mmCIF file of C-alpha atoms in Angstrom:
data_model
loop_
_atom_site.group_PDB
_atom_site.id
_atom_site.type_symbol
_atom_site.label_atom_id
_atom_site.label_comp_id
_atom_site.label_asym_id
_atom_site.label_seq_id
_atom_site.Cartn_x
_atom_site.Cartn_y
_atom_site.Cartn_z
ATOM 1 C CA MET A 1 -0.296 8.994 -10.329
ATOM 2 C CA ASN A 2 -0.436 11.274 -7.313
ATOM 3 C CA ALA A 3 -3.715 13.053 -7.967
ATOM 4 C CA ASN A 4 -5.727 14.707 -5.250
ATOM 5 C CA THR A 5 -8.955 16.645 -5.021
ATOM 6 C CA SER A 6 -9.508 20.313 -4.204
ATOM 7 C CA ARG A 7 -11.630 19.672 -1.157
ATOM 8 C CA GLN A 8 -9.119 20.739 1.482
ATOM 9 C CA ASN A 9 -8.368 24.267 2.539
ATOM 10 C CA ALA A 10 -4.848 25.686 2.621
ATOM 11 C CA ALA A 11 -4.514 25.547 6.389
ATOM 12 C CA ALA A 12 -5.259 21.833 6.588
ATOM 13 C CA ARG A 13 -2.953 21.112 3.668
ATOM 14 C CA GLU A 14 -0.065 22.960 5.301
ATOM 15 C CA GLU A 15 -0.684 21.231 8.624
ATOM 16 C CA GLY A 16 -0.671 17.793 7.027
ATOM 17 C CA ASP A 17 2.307 18.487 4.795
ATOM 18 C CA GLN A 18 4.455 19.686 7.689
ATOM 19 C CA LEU A 19 3.480 16.744 9.883
ATOM 20 C CA PHE A 20 4.131 14.312 7.055
ATOM 21 C CA ASP A 21 7.498 15.819 6.179
ATOM 22 C CA ARG A 22 8.723 15.548 9.766
ATOM 23 C CA THR A 23 7.806 11.887 10.149
ATOM 24 C CA THR A 24 8.417 10.128 6.835
ATOM 25 C CA ARG A 25 11.897 11.145 5.747
ATOM 26 C CA ASP A 26 13.172 7.601 6.231
ATOM 27 C CA LEU A 27 10.152 5.790 4.805
ATOM 28 C CA PRO A 28 10.312 4.063 1.421
ATOM 29 C CA PRO A 29 8.952 6.456 -1.243
ATOM 30 C CA GLY A 30 6.430 3.877 -2.369
ATOM 31 C CA ARG A 31 4.696 4.266 0.995
ATOM 32 C CA HIS A 32 4.815 8.041 1.355
ATOM 33 C CA GLN A 33 1.460 8.685 -0.276
ATOM 34 C CA PHE A 34 -0.185 5.987 1.833
ATOM 35 C CA HIS A 35 1.083 7.423 5.092
ATOM 36 C CA LYS A 36 0.229 10.948 4.034
ATOM 37 C CA GLU A 37 -3.309 9.903 3.187
ATOM 38 C CA ARG A 38 -3.706 8.145 6.522
ATOM 39 C CA MET A 39 -2.322 11.113 8.404
ATOM 40 C CA MET A 40 -4.619 13.561 6.661
ATOM 41 C CA ALA A 41 -7.581 11.322 7.455
ATOM 42 C CA GLN A 42 -6.601 11.426 11.135
ATOM 43 C CA ILE A 43 -6.363 15.225 11.000
ATOM 44 C CA HIS A 44 -9.760 15.315 9.339
ATOM 45 C CA GLU A 45 -11.229 13.156 12.111
ATOM 46 C CA ALA A 46 -9.803 15.428 14.788
ATOM 47 C CA ARG A 47 -11.153 18.536 13.111
ATOM 48 C CA GLN A 48 -14.594 16.969 12.720
ATOM 49 C CA THR A 49 -14.791 16.739 16.505
ATOM 50 C CA GLY A 50 -13.764 20.391 16.835
ATOM 51 C CA LEU A 51 -10.363 19.600 18.303
ATOM 52 C CA THR A 52 -6.800 20.308 17.266
ATOM 53 C CA ALA A 53 -3.565 18.900 18.615
ATOM 54 C CA ALA A 54 -3.448 21.757 21.079
ATOM 55 C CA GLY A 55 -6.966 21.017 22.281
ATOM 56 C CA THR A 56 -8.416 24.266 20.899
ATOM 57 C CA LYS A 57 -11.553 24.613 18.842
ATOM 58 C CA ALA A 58 -11.061 24.437 15.088
ATOM 59 C CA THR A 59 -12.609 27.308 13.179
ATOM 60 C CA ALA A 60 -13.989 25.024 10.486
ATOM 61 C CA PRO A 61 -13.762 21.314 9.729
ATOM 62 C CA ALA A 62 -11.426 20.590 6.852
ATOM 63 C CA LYS A 63 -11.628 17.873 4.262
ATOM 64 C CA ALA A 64 -8.820 15.345 4.273
ATOM 65 C CA ARG A 65 -6.441 15.494 1.343
ATOM 66 C CA ARG A 66 -6.801 12.466 -0.872
ATOM 67 C CA PHE A 67 -4.150 10.622 -2.854
ATOM 68 C CA ARG A 68 -3.836 7.606 -5.028
ATOM 69 C CA LEU A 69 -2.321 4.904 -2.871
ATOM 70 C CA PRO A 70 0.569 3.040 -4.462
ATOM 71 C CA ARG A 71 -0.256 -0.285 -2.828
ATOM 72 C CA PRO A 72 -1.542 -0.742 -2.602
ATOM 73 C CA ALA A 73 -0.388 -0.470 -2.026
ATOM 74 C CA ILE A 74 -1.004 -1.691 -2.826
ATOM 75 C CA ALA A 75 -1.559 -1.933 -1.602
ATOM 76 C CA LEU A 76 -4.083 -0.370 1.150
ATOM 77 C CA PRO A 77 -0.680 0.455 1.475
ATOM 78 C CA ALA A 78 0.836 -0.485 5.500
ATOM 79 C CA LEU A 79 0.630 1.935 8.375
ATOM 80 C CA ALA A 80 4.236 2.066 9.563
ATOM 81 C CA ALA A 81 4.825 2.122 13.296
ATOM 82 C CA THR A 82 6.809 5.335 13.146
ATOM 83 C CA VAL A 83 4.022 7.273 11.450
ATOM 84 C CA ALA A 84 1.290 5.678 13.542
ATOM 85 C CA ALA A 85 3.084 6.633 16.747
ATOM 86 C CA VAL A 86 3.426 10.236 15.626
ATOM 87 C CA ILE A 87 -0.260 10.408 14.731
ATOM 88 C CA GLY A 88 -1.141 9.174 18.185
ATOM 89 C CA ALA A 89 1.213 11.649 19.830
ATOM 90 C CA VAL A 90 0.095 14.817 18.079
ATOM 91 C CA LEU A 91 -3.627 14.308 17.589
ATOM 92 C CA VAL A 92 -6.344 14.384 20.207
ATOM 93 C CA THR A 93 -9.398 12.612 18.813
ATOM 94 C CA SER A 94 -12.807 11.819 20.185
ATOM 95 C CA GLY A 95 -12.232 8.096 20.015
ATOM 96 C CA GLY A 96 -15.437 7.626 18.025
ATOM 97 C CA PRO A 97 -16.311 4.280 16.471
ATOM 98 C CA ALA A 98 -15.765 5.179 12.831
ATOM 99 C CA ARG A 99 -13.372 6.787 10.394
ATOM 100 C CA PRO A 100 -14.522 9.709 8.197
ATOM 101 C CA GLY A 101 -15.474 7.194 5.518
ATOM 102 C CA GLY A 102 -17.362 4.998 7.945
ATOM 103 C CA VAL A 103 -14.846 2.197 8.562
ATOM 104 C CA ALA A 104 -15.349 1.000 12.129
ATOM 105 C CA THR A 105 -12.422 0.432 14.431
ATOM 106 C CA GLY A 106 -11.775 -2.626 16.519
ATOM 107 C CA PRO A 107 -9.008 -4.288 18.522
ATOM 108 C CA ALA A 108 -5.474 -4.587 17.178
ATOM 109 C CA LEU A 109 -4.885 -7.285 14.575
ATOM 110 C CA THR A 110 -2.556 -10.047 15.727
ATOM 111 C CA THR A 111 -1.143 -13.309 14.411
ATOM 112 C CA THR A 112 1.271 -16.080 15.223
ATOM 113 C CA ILE A 113 4.685 -15.221 13.800
ATOM 114 C CA GLY A 114 5.595 -17.808 11.171
ATOM 115 C CA VAL A 115 8.993 -19.457 11.050
ATOM 116 C CA ALA A 116 11.309 -18.091 8.358
ATOM 117 C CA ASN A 117 13.563 -20.242 6.180
ATOM 118 C CA ALA A 118 16.183 -18.624 3.955
ATOM 119 C CA GLU A 119 17.295 -21.787 2.153
ATOM 120 C CA ASP A 120 13.996 -22.362 0.322
ATOM 121 C CA ALA A 121 13.583 -18.803 -0.981
ATOM 122 C CA PRO A 122 15.418 -19.149 -4.345
ATOM 123 C CA ARG A 123 13.606 -22.394 -5.182
ATOM 124 C CA LEU A 124 10.169 -21.010 -4.296
ATOM 125 C CA LEU A 125 10.685 -17.785 -6.238
ATOM 126 C CA ASP A 126 11.825 -19.805 -9.254
ATOM 127 C CA GLU A 127 8.654 -21.891 -9.055
ATOM 128 C CA ILE A 128 6.527 -18.756 -8.704
ATOM 129 C CA ALA A 129 8.262 -17.200 -11.728
ATOM 130 C CA LEU A 130 7.601 -20.319 -13.816
ATOM 131 C CA ALA A 131 3.932 -20.347 -12.796
ATOM 132 C CA ALA A 132 3.590 -16.663 -13.674
ATOM 133 C CA ALA A 133 5.140 -17.237 -17.109
ATOM 134 C CA ASP A 134 2.545 -19.936 -17.862
ATOM 135 C CA GLY A 135 -0.486 -17.920 -16.807
ATOM 136 C CA THR A 136 -2.921 -15.969 -19.002
ATOM 137 C CA HIS A 137 -2.521 -12.211 -18.857
ATOM 138 C CA PRO A 138 -4.767 -9.940 -21.005
ATOM 139 C CA VAL A 139 -3.180 -6.827 -22.500
ATOM 140 C CA ALA A 140 -4.584 -3.437 -21.488
ATOM 141 C CA ARG A 141 -5.542 -1.302 -24.505
ATOM 142 C CA PRO A 142 -5.977 2.488 -24.772
ATOM 143 C CA GLY A 143 -9.480 3.409 -23.652
ATOM 144 C CA GLN A 144 -9.702 0.495 -21.223
ATOM 145 C CA TYR A 145 -9.101 0.449 -17.485
ATOM 146 C CA ILE A 146 -7.214 -1.790 -15.088
ATOM 147 C CA TYR A 147 -9.551 -2.778 -12.264
ATOM 148 C CA ILE A 148 -8.213 -4.053 -8.954
ATOM 149 C CA GLU A 149 -10.461 -5.024 -6.068
ATOM 150 C CA SER A 150 -8.988 -5.894 -2.705
ATOM 151 C CA LYS A 151 -9.855 -6.409 0.943
ATOM 152 C CA THR A 152 -7.670 -4.512 3.396
ATOM 153 C CA ALA A 153 -7.279 -3.750 7.096
ATOM 154 C CA ASP A 154 -4.588 -2.214 9.288
ATOM 155 C CA THR A 155 -3.547 -1.566 12.872
ATOM 156 C CA PHE A 156 -2.848 1.935 14.159
ATOM 157 C CA VAL A 157 -2.247 3.917 17.332
ATOM 158 C CA ARG A 158 -5.320 5.722 18.678
ATOM 159 C CA THR A 159 -5.143 8.357 21.423
ATOM 160 C CA VAL A 160 -8.192 9.231 23.523
ATOM 161 C CA ASP A 161 -7.936 11.727 26.389
ATOM 162 C CA GLY A 162 -4.162 11.370 26.406
ATOM 163 C CA GLU A 163 -4.228 7.562 26.540
ATOM 164 C CA SER A 164 -2.793 5.694 23.537
ATOM 165 C CA SER A 165 -3.788 2.198 22.503
ATOM 166 C CA LEU A 166 -3.768 0.019 19.416
ATOM 167 C CA ALA A 167 -6.875 -0.265 17.262
ATOM 168 C CA SER A 168 -7.643 -1.505 13.772
ATOM 169 C CA HIS A 169 -9.693 -0.414 10.812
ATOM 170 C CA ALA A 170 -12.209 -3.064 9.894
ATOM 171 C CA LEU A 171 -11.651 -5.257 6.858
ATOM 172 C CA HIS A 172 -13.214 -3.455 3.922
ATOM 173 C CA THR A 173 -13.362 -3.478 0.138
ATOM 174 C CA ARG A 174 -11.143 -1.189 -1.929
ATOM 175 C CA GLN A 175 -11.699 -0.672 -5.673
ATOM 176 C CA VAL A 176 -9.302 1.104 -8.010
ATOM 177 C CA TRP A 177 -9.571 1.878 -11.728
ATOM 178 C CA GLN A 178 -6.621 3.210 -13.731
ATOM 179 C CA SER A 179 -6.123 3.886 -17.419
ATOM 180 C CA PRO A 180 -3.062 2.253 -19.047
ATOM 181 C CA ASP A 181 -1.299 5.606 -19.330
ATOM 182 C CA GLY A 182 -2.036 6.416 -15.685
ATOM 183 C CA THR A 183 -3.786 9.735 -16.353
ATOM 184 C CA LYS A 184 -7.355 8.642 -15.570
ATOM 185 C CA GLY A 185 -8.671 6.742 -12.602
ATOM 186 C CA TRP A 186 -11.179 6.322 -9.820
ATOM 187 C CA LEU A 187 -10.983 5.154 -6.203
ATOM 188 C CA ILE A 188 -13.683 3.715 -3.937
ATOM 189 C CA ASP A 189 -12.388 3.051 -0.437
ATOM 190 C CA PRO A 190 -14.416 3.782 2.722
ATOM 191 C CA ALA A 191 -11.199 4.262 4.693
ATOM 192 C CA VAL A 192 -10.255 7.116 2.375
ATOM 193 C CA ASN A 193 -13.341 8.584 0.674
ATOM 194 C CA ASP A 194 -15.891 10.922 2.234
ATOM 195 C CA GLY A 195 -18.765 9.244 0.409
ATOM 196 C CA PRO A 196 -19.660 5.829 -1.020
ATOM 197 C CA GLU A 197 -19.361 7.035 -4.606
ATOM 198 C CA GLY A 198 -15.591 7.421 -4.322
ATOM 199 C CA GLU A 199 -13.532 10.060 -6.083
ATOM 200 C CA THR A 200 -11.458 10.751 -9.157
ATOM 201 C CA LEU A 201 -7.773 9.950 -9.494
ATOM 202 C CA SER A 202 -7.525 11.580 -12.903
ATOM 203 C CA LEU A 203 -4.711 13.940 -13.780
ATOM 204 C CA PRO A 204 -3.700 16.715 -13.865
ATOM 205 C CA ASP A 205 -3.981 17.387 -10.146
ATOM 206 C CA GLU A 206 -5.380 20.541 -8.570
ATOM 207 C CA GLN A 207 -2.106 22.376 -9.208
ATOM 208 C CA GLY A 208 -2.217 21.448 -12.884
ATOM 209 C CA ASN A 209 0.610 18.933 -12.603
ATOM 210 C CA THR A 210 0.755 15.620 -14.430
ATOM 211 C CA PRO A 211 3.434 13.613 -12.586
ATOM 212 C CA ARG A 212 5.411 11.154 -14.656
ATOM 213 C CA ALA A 213 5.029 7.482 -13.862
ATOM 214 C CA ASN A 214 7.922 5.872 -12.000
ATOM 215 C CA LEU A 215 8.798 2.706 -10.111
ATOM 216 C CA ASN A 216 6.882 3.812 -7.033
ATOM 217 C CA ALA A 217 3.875 5.201 -8.910
ATOM 218 C CA PRO A 218 3.735 3.061 -12.055
ATOM 219 C CA SER A 219 1.254 3.035 -14.896
ATOM 220 C CA TYR A 220 0.698 0.009 -17.107
ATOM 221 C CA ASP A 221 2.401 1.737 -20.020
ATOM 222 C CA TYR A 222 5.418 2.524 -17.830
ATOM 223 C CA LEU A 223 5.709 -1.074 -16.671
ATOM 224 C CA ALA A 224 5.470 -2.299 -20.262
ATOM 225 C CA LYS A 225 8.698 -0.450 -21.046
ATOM 226 C CA LEU A 226 10.748 -1.911 -18.188
ATOM 227 C CA THR A 227 13.457 -4.428 -18.922
ATOM 228 C CA THR A 228 12.618 -8.094 -18.369
ATOM 229 C CA ASP A 229 16.205 -9.054 -17.609
ATOM 230 C CA PRO A 230 16.247 -9.741 -13.833
ATOM 231 C CA ASP A 231 19.765 -8.425 -13.239
ATOM 232 C CA THR A 232 19.210 -5.225 -15.202
ATOM 233 C CA LEU A 233 15.799 -4.747 -13.600
ATOM 234 C CA LEU A 234 17.166 -5.139 -10.091
ATOM 235 C CA ALA A 235 20.028 -2.752 -10.840
ATOM 236 C CA LYS A 236 17.495 -0.174 -12.012
ATOM 237 C CA ILE A 237 15.464 -0.600 -8.832
ATOM 238 C CA TYR A 238 18.516 -0.125 -6.617
ATOM 239 C CA LYS A 239 19.665 2.916 -8.587
ATOM 240 C CA GLU A 240 16.319 4.721 -8.696
ATOM 241 C CA THR A 241 15.511 4.095 -5.029
ATOM 242 C CA GLU A 242 18.969 4.968 -3.717
ATOM 243 C CA GLY A 243 18.799 6.829 -0.427
ATOM 244 C CA HIS A 244 15.255 5.741 0.346
ATOM 245 C CA GLY A 245 14.055 3.284 2.941
ATOM 246 C CA ASN A 246 15.957 1.921 5.888
ATOM 247 C CA THR A 247 18.363 -0.090 3.715
ATOM 248 C CA PRO A 248 18.853 -0.482 -0.052
ATOM 249 C CA ASP A 249 17.941 -4.189 0.099
ATOM 250 C CA GLN A 250 14.719 -3.584 2.029
ATOM 251 C CA GLN A 251 13.729 -0.767 -0.297
ATOM 252 C CA ALA A 252 14.299 -2.982 -3.349
ATOM 253 C CA PHE A 253 12.097 -5.678 -1.823
ATOM 254 C CA THR A 254 9.402 -3.136 -0.964
ATOM 255 C CA THR A 255 9.459 -1.665 -4.463
ATOM 256 C CA ILE A 256 8.907 -5.059 -6.074
ATOM 257 C CA GLY A 257 6.129 -5.743 -3.559
ATOM 258 C CA ASP A 258 4.430 -2.495 -4.594
ATOM 259 C CA LEU A 259 4.497 -3.632 -8.218
ATOM 260 C CA LEU A 260 2.909 -6.980 -7.307
ATOM 261 C CA GLY A 261 0.066 -5.409 -5.375
ATOM 262 C CA GLU A 262 -2.060 -2.577 -6.711
ATOM 263 C CA SER A 263 -0.669 -2.487 -10.239
ATOM 264 C CA TYR A 264 -0.864 -4.654 -13.349
ATOM 265 C CA PRO A 265 2.582 -5.633 -14.633
ATOM 266 C CA PRO A 266 2.594 -6.962 -18.219
ATOM 267 C CA ALA A 267 2.972 -10.726 -18.585
ATOM 268 C CA GLU A 268 6.628 -10.558 -19.610
ATOM 269 C CA LEU A 269 7.598 -8.488 -16.583
ATOM 270 C CA VAL A 270 6.045 -10.623 -13.819
ATOM 271 C CA PRO A 271 8.553 -13.530 -13.927
ATOM 272 C CA ALA A 272 11.421 -11.024 -14.054
ATOM 273 C CA LEU A 273 10.171 -9.376 -10.868
ATOM 274 C CA PHE A 274 10.237 -12.681 -9.001
ATOM 275 C CA LYS A 275 13.667 -13.590 -10.349
ATOM 276 C CA ALA A 276 14.957 -10.159 -9.334
ATOM 277 C CA ALA A 277 13.521 -10.590 -5.829
ATOM 278 C CA ALA A 278 15.416 -13.877 -5.479
ATOM 279 C CA LYS A 279 18.680 -11.942 -5.813
ATOM 280 C CA ILE A 280 17.971 -9.613 -2.867
ATOM 281 C CA PRO A 281 19.894 -10.595 0.292
ATOM 282 C CA GLY A 282 17.766 -11.504 3.295
ATOM 283 C CA VAL A 283 14.743 -12.839 1.416
ATOM 284 C CA VAL A 284 13.164 -15.804 3.203
ATOM 285 C CA VAL A 285 10.201 -18.174 3.009
ATOM 286 C CA VAL A 286 7.462 -18.309 5.648
ATOM 287 C CA ASP A 287 5.703 -21.648 5.301
ATOM 288 C CA ASP A 288 2.402 -20.526 6.810
ATOM 289 C CA ALA A 289 0.907 -17.079 6.187
ATOM 290 C CA VAL A 290 -2.686 -15.844 5.978
ATOM 291 C CA ASP A 291 -4.039 -13.059 3.781
ATOM 292 C CA ALA A 292 -6.728 -10.544 4.758
ATOM 293 C CA VAL A 293 -9.648 -12.886 4.006
ATOM 294 C CA GLY A 294 -8.154 -15.915 5.714
ATOM 295 C CA ARG A 295 -6.657 -17.723 2.737
ATOM 296 C CA ARG A 296 -3.627 -19.686 3.900
ATOM 297 C CA GLY A 297 -0.519 -19.811 1.795
ATOM 298 C CA VAL A 298 3.253 -19.634 1.705
ATOM 299 C CA ALA A 299 5.016 -16.276 1.861
ATOM 300 C CA VAL A 300 8.116 -14.753 0.351
ATOM 301 C CA ALA A 301 9.261 -12.280 2.976
ATOM 302 C CA ARG A 302 11.975 -9.967 4.241
ATOM 303 C CA LEU A 303 12.570 -8.514 7.692
ATOM 304 C CA ASP A 304 13.328 -4.819 8.025
ATOM 305 C CA GLU A 305 15.808 -4.865 10.902
ATOM 306 C CA THR A 306 15.242 -1.169 11.641
ATOM 307 C CA SER A 307 11.452 -1.238 12.023
ATOM 308 C CA GLY A 308 11.259 -4.856 13.184
ATOM 309 C CA GLN A 309 8.525 -5.471 10.602
ATOM 310 C CA ARG A 310 8.438 -8.338 8.120
ATOM 311 C CA GLU A 311 6.834 -7.777 4.749
ATOM 312 C CA GLU A 312 5.222 -10.971 3.448
ATOM 313 C CA TRP A 313 3.997 -11.647 -0.094
ATOM 314 C CA ILE A 314 1.497 -14.499 0.172
ATOM 315 C CA PHE A 315 0.999 -17.137 -2.539
ATOM 316 C CA ASP A 316 -1.235 -20.175 -2.929
ATOM 317 C CA LYS A 317 0.840 -23.223 -1.999
ATOM 318 C CA LYS A 318 -0.305 -25.281 -5.003
ATOM 319 C CA THR A 319 -0.821 -22.817 -7.849
ATOM 320 C CA HIS A 320 1.665 -20.143 -6.653
ATOM 321 C CA HIS A 321 -1.010 -17.551 -7.470
ATOM 322 C CA TYR A 322 -0.467 -14.233 -5.676
ATOM 323 C CA LEU A 323 -3.041 -13.853 -2.886
ATOM 324 C CA GLY A 324 -2.049 -10.697 -1.063
ATOM 325 C CA GLU A 325 0.317 -9.200 1.450
ATOM 326 C CA ARG A 326 0.713 -8.555 5.127
ATOM 327 C CA ILE A 327 3.210 -6.728 7.294
ATOM 328 C CA VAL A 328 3.852 -8.270 10.704
ATOM 329 C CA GLN A 329 5.742 -6.817 13.629
ATOM 330 C CA VAL A 330 8.335 -9.511 14.340
ATOM 331 C CA ASN A 331 10.800 -7.771 16.657
ATOM 332 C CA ARG A 332 10.185 -5.233 19.405
ATOM 333 C CA VAL A 333 11.494 -1.738 18.664
ATOM 334 C CA ASP A 334 13.081 0.301 21.459
ATOM 335 C CA GLY A 335 10.759 3.044 22.638
ATOM 336 C CA ASP A 336 7.589 1.438 21.262
ATOM 337 C CA ASP A 337 5.584 -0.396 23.893
ATOM 338 C CA LEU A 338 2.365 -0.569 21.858
ATOM 339 C CA ILE A 339 3.152 -2.282 18.563
ATOM 340 C CA ARG A 340 4.425 -5.582 19.882
ATOM 341 C CA PRO A 341 5.639 -8.704 18.066
ATOM 342 C CA GLY A 342 2.704 -10.501 16.475
ATOM 343 C CA THR A 343 0.870 -7.293 15.555
ATOM 344 C CA VAL A 344 -0.411 -7.277 11.972
ATOM 345 C CA VAL A 345 0.376 -3.730 10.888
ATOM 346 C CA PHE A 346 -1.269 -4.179 7.475
ATOM 347 C CA THR A 347 -3.034 -6.955 5.597
ATOM 348 C CA SER A 348 -4.530 -7.218 2.124
ATOM 349 C CA ALA A 349 -6.084 -9.751 -0.227
ATOM 350 C CA ILE A 350 -6.450 -9.291 -3.977
ATOM 351 C CA MET A 351 -9.968 -10.372 -4.914
ATOM 352 C CA LYS A 352 -10.158 -9.308 -8.574
ATOM 353 C CA ARG A 353 -7.687 -7.983 -11.115
ATOM 354 C CA ALA A 354 -9.100 -7.432 -14.602
ATOM 355 C CA ILE A 355 -9.313 -5.251 -17.692
ATOM 356 C CA VAL A 356 -12.644 -3.430 -18.094
ATOM 357 C CA ASP A 357 -13.981 -1.146 -20.800
ATOM 358 C CA GLY A 358 -15.029 1.815 -18.688
ATOM 359 C CA ILE A 359 -14.220 3.694 -15.522
ATOM 360 C CA ARG A 360 -16.214 2.524 -12.474
ATOM 361 C CA GLN A 361 -17.112 -0.618 -14.414
ATOM 362 C CA THR A 362 -16.586 -3.983 -12.739
ATOM 363 C CA PRO A 363 -15.705 -7.239 -14.530
ATOM 364 C CA SER A 364 -19.250 -8.602 -14.207
ATOM 365 C CA HIS A 365 -20.633 -5.443 -15.837
ATOM 366 C CA SER A 366 -17.943 -4.959 -18.452
ATOM 367 C CA GLY A 367 -19.118 -5.212 -22.053
#
């Protein structure tokens, strides 16, 4: 579901679209909407201070274009170094303490890089798949909503008076509601919304389009129709994401990670996702990883050799329950002196995942 609101004028939309198109051609499609949303928020912040990239006065402040994030991403979805660097290079901002939605900024997020072990990955993913098969998993019915509440934060490049530095958006709560068919939804996220009430994700969008659900923008009903055979499922993922991402293997891993984050796969599909992930070359285990709220666990991970970033899915060591995700810069990338190894580019923690009876209803208030 790629819905947006009509609160942005044509000039701002064109500016953001062109900037996005130039900088995300090689990004996995499951992250495009996240990066576009982040970029538009940065443009919005610059315009609010009366500045453009050229340093001239803007004629009128423009609202940032809003999108449903796949993470999130998921998944808040991760702020890739390539996009963050471009934002810092083209925008001149005031360097104020808050985002448009009021999320304060602080120092860059960092961590100790955990040791990776490839030999234990198949065994751990098999154990995680078995645990998922034994768990309870309510079915989403028509008229109900899938509610996902998470805590997220990220690191980005900020430029003030021509000087670039790393900063982070404070850990904050993100709430998403989505109907099983993916046509109705709501988002509350202070890093994205203009106000505390949030905004609609319902379709059709402002152009009258109702995009069809797919692997990178799935609805519950779409996921319910996917095969549960791991080999067939993985083949489908490779085929439908061909040409995206830095490598086919990394894109397959990212796609499965998107499905584990801000979505609600049916019970039969979850074990198949883990078994499919075990077949991707380069998947490793990181024995010690921490989610966004400090819960320690073990991670299933994969290093993107191009970006130098390692995507980590974090699980409880005893129950194998999915806790969240983080993306850590592991290797230095030529030409990037800011995002150094140990930088946490993105971190999330799933706090609640439930079926509720109404939009903007939380589990404690659901009838």
